[in-house]
């Protein structure tokens, strides 16, 4: 029960953040994204991923690039990580804004993108 309440709180905060139109949002988009591979994924990050990104990025629903599949990500990586982060936060074609992760912070998105593109140069 305690854990559940904690998750709900995160969601409420995230929704409040999303409602903000201006400065805060730009700051999210401009955040730098590292491209170094992560060795041991954070369990909390994996929990967020399983509940959101994984829904589409495991099977490629709607043309989603598949996690860790080089060919799917190569061209996208050339756009630069800033744009990938922006598309994740703002949405891009069939990619929904925030990728269904209302509890994710900008650092989480950066880490999730990094995780999904591991294995690509
Ligand atoms: C409802 C399905 C769905 C979910 C959930 C989802 N994605 Fe996506 N995602 C897509 C699709 C479809 C595309 C391809 C969009 C295109 O290129 O037209 C995509 C593309 C992307 C891209 C590449 C954008 C680009 O500029 O090429 C990134 C990065 C990404 N998703 C990250 C995430 C992350 C991180 C999450 C979880 C927080 C997530 N996605 C959740 C469907 C989804």
Coordinates of N, CA, C and O and ligand atoms in Angstrom, one line a residue:
X1 N 0.8 -1.2 0.0 CA 0.0 0.0 0.0 C 0.9 1.3 0.0 O 0.6 2.2 -0.7
X2 N 1.9 1.2 0.8 CA 2.8 2.4 0.9 C 3.4 2.7 -0.4 O 3.4 3.8 -0.9
X3 N 3.9 1.7 -1.1 CA 4.6 1.8 -2.4 C 3.6 2.4 -3.4 O 3.9 3.3 -4.2
X4 N 2.4 1.9 -3.4 CA 1.4 2.3 -4.3 C 1.1 3.8 -4.2 O 1.0 4.6 -5.2
X5 N 1.0 4.3 -2.9 CA 0.8 5.7 -2.7 C 1.9 6.5 -3.3 O 1.7 7.6 -3.9
X6 N 3.1 6.0 -3.1 CA 4.3 6.7 -3.5 C 4.3 6.9 -5.1 O 4.5 7.9 -5.6
X7 N 3.9 5.8 -5.8 CA 3.8 5.9 -7.2 C 2.7 6.9 -7.6 O 2.9 7.7 -8.5
X8 N 1.6 6.9 -7.0 CA 0.5 7.9 -7.3 C 1.1 9.3 -7.1 O 0.7 10.2 -8.0
X9 N 1.8 9.5 -6.1 CA 2.4 10.9 -5.9 C 3.2 11.3 -7.1 O 3.1 12.4 -7.6
X10 N 4.1 10.4 -7.5 CA 4.9 10.7 -8.6 C 4.1 11.0 -9.9 O 4.4 12.0 -10.6
X11 N 3.1 10.3 -10.1 CA 2.2 10.5 -11.3 C 1.6 11.9 -11.2 O 1.6 12.7 -12.1
X12 N 1.1 12.3 -10.0 CA 0.5 13.6 -9.8 C 1.5 14.7 -10.1 O 1.2 15.6 -10.9
X13 N 2.7 14.6 -9.6 CA 3.7 15.5 -9.8 C 4.1 15.6 -11.3 O 4.3 16.7 -11.9
X14 N 4.2 14.5 -11.9 CA 4.5 14.4 -13.4 C 3.5 15.1 -14.2 O 3.8 15.9 -15.1
X15 N 2.2 14.9 -13.9 CA 1.1 15.5 -14.7 C 1.2 17.0 -14.5 O 1.0 17.8 -15.4
X16 N 1.4 17.5 -13.2 CA 1.6 18.9 -13.0 C 2.7 19.5 -13.8 O 2.5 20.6 -14.4
X17 N 3.8 18.8 -13.9 CA 4.9 19.3 -14.7 C 4.6 19.3 -16.2 O 4.9 20.3 -16.9
X18 N 3.8 18.4 -16.7 CA 3.5 18.3 -18.1 C 2.6 19.5 -18.5 O 2.7 20.0 -19.6
X19 N 1.8 19.9 -17.6 CA 0.8 21.0 -17.9 C 1.5 22.3 -18.1 O 1.0 23.2 -18.7
X20 N 2.8 22.4 -17.8 CA 3.5 23.7 -17.9 C 4.0 23.8 -19.3 O 4.7 23.0 -19.9
X21 N 3.5 24.9 -20.0 CA 3.8 25.1 -21.4 C 5.1 25.6 -21.8 O 5.7 25.3 -22.8
X22 N 5.7 26.5 -20.9 CA 6.9 27.3 -21.4 C 8.3 26.9 -20.9 O 8.8 25.8 -21.3
X23 N 8.9 27.7 -20.2 CA 10.3 27.6 -19.8 C 10.7 26.2 -19.3 O 11.7 25.7 -19.8
X24 N 10.0 25.6 -18.4 CA 10.3 24.4 -17.9 C 10.5 23.3 -19.0 O 11.3 22.5 -19.0
X25 N 9.5 23.4 -19.9 CA 9.5 22.4 -21.0 C 10.7 22.5 -21.9 O 11.3 21.5 -22.2
X26 N 11.1 23.7 -22.2 CA 12.3 23.9 -23.0 C 13.5 23.4 -22.3 O 14.4 22.8 -23.0
X27 N 13.6 23.6 -21.0 CA 14.7 23.1 -20.3 C 14.8 21.6 -20.4 O 15.9 21.0 -20.5
X28 N 13.7 20.9 -20.4 CA 13.7 19.5 -20.6 C 14.3 19.1 -21.9 O 15.1 18.2 -22.0
X29 N 13.9 19.8 -23.0 CA 14.3 19.5 -24.3 C 15.8 19.7 -24.5 O 16.4 18.9 -25.2
X30 N 16.3 20.7 -23.9 CA 17.7 21.1 -24.2 C 18.7 20.3 -23.3 O 19.9 20.4 -23.5
X31 N 18.2 19.4 -22.4 CA 19.1 18.7 -21.6 C 20.0 17.8 -22.4 O 19.6 17.1 -23.4
X32 N 21.3 17.8 -22.1 CA 22.2 16.9 -22.8 C 21.9 15.4 -22.6 O 21.5 15.0 -21.5
X33 N 22.2 14.6 -23.6 CA 22.0 13.2 -23.4 C 23.3 12.5 -23.7 O 24.0 12.7 -24.7
X34 N 23.7 11.6 -22.8 CA 25.0 10.9 -23.0 C 24.7 9.7 -23.9 O 23.6 9.2 -23.9
X35 N 25.7 9.2 -24.5 CA 25.6 8.1 -25.4 C 26.3 6.9 -25.0 O 26.3 5.9 -25.6
X36 N 27.0 7.0 -23.9 CA 27.8 5.8 -23.4 C 26.8 4.7 -23.0 O 25.8 4.9 -22.4
X37 N 27.3 3.5 -23.2 CA 26.5 2.3 -22.9 C 26.4 2.1 -21.3 O 27.4 2.4 -20.7
X38 N 25.2 1.7 -20.9 CA 25.1 1.4 -19.5 C 25.3 0.0 -19.2 O 24.8 -0.9 -20.0
X39 N 26.0 -0.4 -18.2 CA 26.3 -1.8 -18.0 C 25.2 -2.5 -17.2 O 24.7 -3.6 -17.7
X40 N 24.8 -2.0 -16.1 CA 23.7 -2.7 -15.3 C 22.5 -1.7 -15.1 O 22.6 -0.7 -14.4
X41 N 21.4 -2.0 -15.9 CA 20.3 -1.1 -15.8 C 19.7 -1.0 -14.4 O 19.7 -2.0 -13.7
X42 N 19.4 0.2 -14.0 CA 18.8 0.5 -12.7 C 17.4 -0.2 -12.6 O 16.6 0.0 -13.5
X43 N 17.1 -1.0 -11.6 CA 15.9 -1.7 -11.5 C 14.7 -0.8 -11.6 O 13.6 -1.1 -12.2
X44 N 14.8 0.4 -11.0 CA 13.7 1.3 -11.0 C 13.4 1.8 -12.4 O 12.3 2.0 -12.9
X45 N 14.5 2.1 -13.2 CA 14.4 2.5 -14.5 C 13.8 1.4 -15.4 O 12.9 1.6 -16.2
X46 N 14.2 0.1 -15.1 CA 13.6 -1.0 -15.9 C 12.1 -1.1 -15.6 O 11.3 -1.5 -16.4
X47 N 11.7 -0.8 -14.3 CA 10.3 -0.9 -14.0 C 9.5 0.2 -14.8 O 8.5 -0.1 -15.4
X48 N 10.1 1.4 -14.9 CA 9.4 2.4 -15.7 C 9.3 2.0 -17.2 O 8.3 2.1 -17.9
X49 N 10.4 1.4 -17.7 CA 10.5 1.0 -19.1 C 9.5 -0.1 -19.4 O 8.8 -0.1 -20.4
X50 N 9.4 -1.1 -18.5 CA 8.4 -2.2 -18.7 C 7.0 -1.7 -18.8 O 6.2 -2.3 -19.5
X51 N 6.7 -0.6 -18.0 CA 5.3 -0.1 -18.0 C 5.0 0.9 -19.1 O 3.9 1.4 -19.2
X52 N 6.0 1.3 -19.8 CA 5.8 2.3 -20.9 C 6.4 2.0 -22.2 O 5.8 1.3 -23.0
X53 N 7.7 2.3 -22.4 CA 8.4 2.2 -23.6 C 8.3 0.7 -24.2 O 8.1 0.5 -25.4
X54 N 8.4 -0.2 -23.3 CA 8.4 -1.6 -23.7 C 7.2 -2.1 -24.4 O 7.2 -2.9 -25.3
X55 N 6.0 -1.4 -24.1 CA 4.8 -1.7 -24.7 C 4.9 -1.7 -26.3 O 4.3 -2.5 -27.0
X56 N 5.7 -0.8 -26.8 CA 5.8 -0.6 -28.2 C 7.2 -1.0 -28.7 O 7.4 -1.5 -29.8
X57 N 8.2 -0.7 -27.9 CA 9.6 -0.8 -28.4 C 10.2 -2.2 -28.3 O 11.3 -2.4 -28.6
X58 N 9.4 -3.2 -27.8 CA 9.8 -4.6 -27.9 C 9.4 -5.2 -29.2 O 10.2 -5.9 -29.8
X59 N 8.1 -5.0 -29.6 CA 7.6 -5.7 -30.8 C 7.6 -4.7 -32.0 O 7.4 -5.2 -33.1
X60 N 7.8 -3.4 -31.8 CA 7.8 -2.5 -32.9 C 6.4 -2.0 -33.3 O 6.2 -1.7 -34.5
X61 N 5.5 -2.0 -32.4 CA 4.1 -1.5 -32.6 C 4.1 -0.1 -33.3 O 4.9 0.8 -32.9
X62 N 3.4 0.0 -34.4 CA 3.2 1.3 -35.1 C 4.5 1.8 -35.7 O 4.6 2.9 -36.0
X63 N 5.4 0.8 -35.9 CA 6.7 1.2 -36.6 C 7.7 1.7 -35.6 O 8.7 2.3 -35.9
X64 N 7.5 1.4 -34.3 CA 8.5 1.8 -33.2 C 9.8 1.0 -33.4 O 9.8 -0.2 -33.7
X65 N 11.0 1.8 -33.3 CA 12.3 1.1 -33.4 C 12.4 0.1 -32.3 O 12.1 0.5 -31.1
X66 N 12.9 -1.1 -32.6 CA 13.0 -2.1 -31.5 C 14.3 -2.0 -30.7 O 15.4 -1.7 -31.2
X67 N 14.1 -2.2 -29.4 CA 15.1 -2.1 -28.4 C 16.4 -2.9 -28.8 O 16.3 -4.0 -29.1
X68 N 17.5 -2.2 -28.9 CA 18.8 -2.8 -29.1 C 19.0 -3.3 -30.6 O 20.0 -3.9 -30.9
X69 N 18.1 -3.0 -31.5 CA 18.2 -3.5 -32.9 C 18.9 -2.4 -33.7 O 18.3 -1.4 -34.0
X70 N 20.1 -2.7 -34.1 CA 20.9 -1.7 -34.7 C 20.2 -1.0 -35.9 O 20.2 0.3 -36.0
X71 N 19.7 -1.7 -36.8 CA 19.1 -1.2 -38.1 C 18.0 -0.2 -37.8 O 17.8 0.8 -38.5
X72 N 17.3 -0.4 -36.7 CA 16.1 0.4 -36.4 C 16.6 1.8 -35.9 O 15.9 2.8 -36.0
X73 N 17.7 1.8 -35.2 CA 18.2 3.0 -34.5 C 19.2 3.8 -35.3 O 19.4 5.0 -35.0
X74 N 20.0 3.2 -36.2 CA 21.1 3.8 -36.8 C 20.8 5.2 -37.4 O 21.5 6.2 -37.0
X75 N 19.8 5.3 -38.2 CA 19.4 6.6 -38.8 C 19.0 7.6 -37.8 O 19.2 8.8 -37.9
X76 N 18.2 7.1 -36.8 CA 17.7 8.0 -35.8 C 18.8 8.6 -34.9 O 18.7 9.8 -34.6
X77 N 19.8 7.8 -34.6 CA 20.9 8.3 -33.8 C 21.6 9.4 -34.5 O 22.2 10.3 -33.9
X78 N 21.6 9.4 -35.9 CA 22.3 10.4 -36.6 C 21.7 11.8 -36.4 O 22.3 12.8 -36.6
X79 N 20.4 11.8 -36.0 CA 19.7 13.1 -35.8 C 20.3 13.8 -34.6 O 20.1 14.9 -34.4
X80 N 21.0 13.0 -33.7 CA 21.5 13.6 -32.5 C 20.6 13.3 -31.3 O 19.3 13.2 -31.5
X81 N 21.2 13.1 -30.2 CA 20.4 12.7 -29.0 C 19.4 13.8 -28.5 O 18.4 13.4 -27.9
X82 N 19.8 15.0 -28.8 CA 18.8 16.1 -28.3 C 17.5 15.9 -29.0 O 16.4 16.1 -28.4
X83 N 17.5 15.6 -30.3 CA 16.3 15.5 -31.0 C 15.5 14.3 -30.6 O 14.3 14.3 -30.5
X84 N 16.2 13.2 -30.3 CA 15.6 12.0 -29.8 C 14.9 12.3 -28.5 O 13.7 11.8 -28.3
X85 N 15.5 13.0 -27.7 CA 14.9 13.3 -26.4 C 13.7 14.2 -26.6 O 12.7 14.1 -26.0
X86 N 13.8 15.2 -27.5 CA 12.7 16.1 -27.8 C 11.5 15.3 -28.3 O 10.4 15.5 -27.9
X87 N 11.8 14.4 -29.3 CA 10.7 13.6 -29.8 C 10.0 12.7 -28.8 O 8.9 12.4 -28.9
X88 N 10.8 12.3 -27.8 CA 10.3 11.4 -26.7 C 9.4 12.3 -25.8 O 8.3 11.8 -25.4
X89 N 9.8 13.5 -25.5 CA 9.0 14.3 -24.6 C 7.8 14.9 -25.3 O 6.7 15.0 -24.8
X90 N 8.0 15.3 -26.6 CA 6.9 16.0 -27.3 C 6.0 15.1 -28.1 O 4.9 15.4 -28.6
X91 N 6.5 13.9 -28.4 CA 5.8 13.0 -29.3 C 6.3 13.1 -30.7 O 6.9 14.2 -31.1
X92 N 6.2 12.1 -31.5 CA 6.7 12.1 -32.9 C 5.9 11.0 -33.7 O 6.0 9.9 -33.4
X93 N 5.0 11.4 -34.6 CA 4.2 10.5 -35.4 C 3.4 9.6 -34.4 O 2.7 10.1 -33.5
X94 N 3.7 8.3 -34.5 CA 3.0 7.3 -33.6 C 3.6 7.2 -32.2 O 3.1 6.5 -31.4
X95 N 4.7 7.9 -32.0 CA 5.3 7.9 -30.7 C 4.6 8.9 -29.8 O 4.6 10.1 -30.2
X96 N 3.9 8.4 -28.8 CA 3.1 9.4 -27.9 C 4.0 10.3 -27.1 O 5.1 9.8 -26.6
X97 N 3.6 11.5 -26.8 CA 4.4 12.4 -25.9 C 4.6 11.7 -24.6 O 3.7 11.0 -24.0
X98 N 5.9 11.7 -24.1 CA 6.3 11.1 -22.9 C 6.3 9.6 -22.9 O 6.6 8.9 -21.9
X99 N 6.0 9.0 -24.1 CA 6.0 7.5 -24.2 C 5.2 6.8 -23.2 O 5.6 5.7 -22.8
X100 N 4.1 7.4 -22.8 CA 3.2 6.8 -21.7 C 3.9 6.8 -20.3 O 3.3 6.2 -19.4
X101 N 5.0 7.4 -20.2 CA 5.6 7.4 -18.8 C 5.4 8.7 -18.1 O 6.2 9.6 -18.2
X102 N 4.3 8.8 -17.4 CA 4.0 10.0 -16.7 C 4.9 10.2 -15.5 O 5.0 11.4 -15.0
X103 N 5.5 9.2 -15.0 CA 6.3 9.3 -13.8 C 7.8 9.6 -14.1 O 8.6 9.8 -13.3
X104 N 8.1 9.6 -15.5 CA 9.5 9.8 -15.9 C 9.9 11.3 -15.8 O 9.2 12.1 -16.2
X105 N 11.1 11.5 -15.3 CA 11.8 12.8 -15.3 C 12.6 12.8 -16.6 O 12.9 11.8 -17.2
X106 N 13.2 14.0 -16.9 CA 13.9 14.1 -18.1 C 15.2 13.2 -18.1 O 15.5 12.6 -19.1
X107 N 15.8 13.1 -16.9 CA 16.9 12.2 -16.8 C 16.5 10.7 -17.1 O 17.3 10.0 -17.6
X108 N 15.3 10.4 -16.7 CA 14.8 9.0 -16.9 C 14.7 8.8 -18.5 O 15.1 7.8 -19.0
X109 N 14.1 9.8 -19.2 CA 14.0 9.6 -20.6 C 15.3 9.5 -21.3 O 15.5 8.7 -22.1
X110 N 16.3 10.3 -20.8 CA 17.6 10.2 -21.4 C 18.2 8.9 -21.2 O 18.8 8.2 -22.1
X111 N 18.0 8.3 -20.0 CA 18.6 7.0 -19.7 C 17.8 5.9 -20.4 O 18.5 4.9 -20.8
X112 N 16.5 6.1 -20.6 CA 15.8 5.1 -21.3 C 16.1 5.0 -22.8 O 16.2 3.9 -23.4
X113 N 16.4 6.2 -23.4 CA 16.8 6.2 -24.8 C 18.1 5.6 -24.9 O 18.4 4.8 -25.8
X114 N 19.0 5.9 -24.0 CA 20.4 5.3 -24.0 C 20.2 3.8 -23.9 O 20.9 3.0 -24.6
X115 N 19.4 3.3 -23.0 CA 19.2 1.9 -22.8 C 18.7 1.2 -24.1 O 19.2 0.2 -24.5
X116 N 17.8 1.9 -24.8 CA 17.2 1.2 -25.9 C 18.1 1.3 -27.1 O 17.9 0.5 -28.1
X117 N 19.1 2.2 -27.1 CA 20.0 2.3 -28.3 C 21.3 1.6 -28.0 O 22.3 1.6 -28.8
X118 N 21.5 0.9 -26.8 CA 22.7 0.2 -26.5 C 22.9 -0.9 -27.6 O 22.0 -1.5 -28.1
X119 N 24.2 -1.0 -28.0 CA 24.5 -1.9 -29.1 C 24.6 -1.2 -30.4 O 25.1 -1.8 -31.4
X120 N 24.3 0.1 -30.5 CA 24.5 0.9 -31.7 C 25.7 1.8 -31.4 O 25.9 2.2 -30.3
X121 N 26.4 2.2 -32.4 CA 27.6 3.0 -32.2 C 27.3 4.4 -31.9 O 26.2 4.9 -32.2
Ligands
LIG1 C1 2.4 3.6 -28.0 C2 3.7 3.1 -28.4 C3 5.0 3.7 -27.9 C4 5.4 3.9 -26.6 C5 4.6 3.5 -25.4 C6 6.7 4.5 -26.7 N1 7.1 4.6 -28.0 FE1 8.8 5.5 -28.6 N2 8.2 5.3 -30.6 C7 7.0 4.7 -31.0 C8 6.9 4.8 -32.4 C9 5.8 4.2 -33.3 C10 8.1 5.4 -32.9 C11 8.5 5.7 -34.3 C12 8.0 7.1 -34.7 C13 8.3 7.4 -36.1 O1 9.5 7.4 -36.5 O2 7.4 7.8 -36.9 C14 8.9 5.7 -31.7 C15 10.1 6.4 -31.7 C16 10.9 6.6 -30.6 C17 12.1 7.3 -30.6 C18 12.9 7.8 -31.9 C19 12.4 9.2 -32.2 C20 13.1 9.7 -33.5 O3 13.3 10.9 -33.5 O4 13.4 8.9 -34.4 C21 12.6 7.3 -29.4 C22 13.9 7.9 -28.9 C23 11.6 6.7 -28.5 N3 10.5 6.3 -29.3 C24 11.7 6.6 -27.2 C25 10.7 6.1 -26.3 C26 10.8 6.1 -24.9 C27 12.0 6.5 -24.1 C28 9.6 5.5 -24.5 C29 9.2 5.3 -23.0 C30 9.3 6.4 -22.1 C31 8.8 5.3 -25.6 N4 9.5 5.6 -26.7 C32 7.5 4.8 -25.6 C33 6.0 4.2 -30.2 C34 6.0 4.2 -28.8

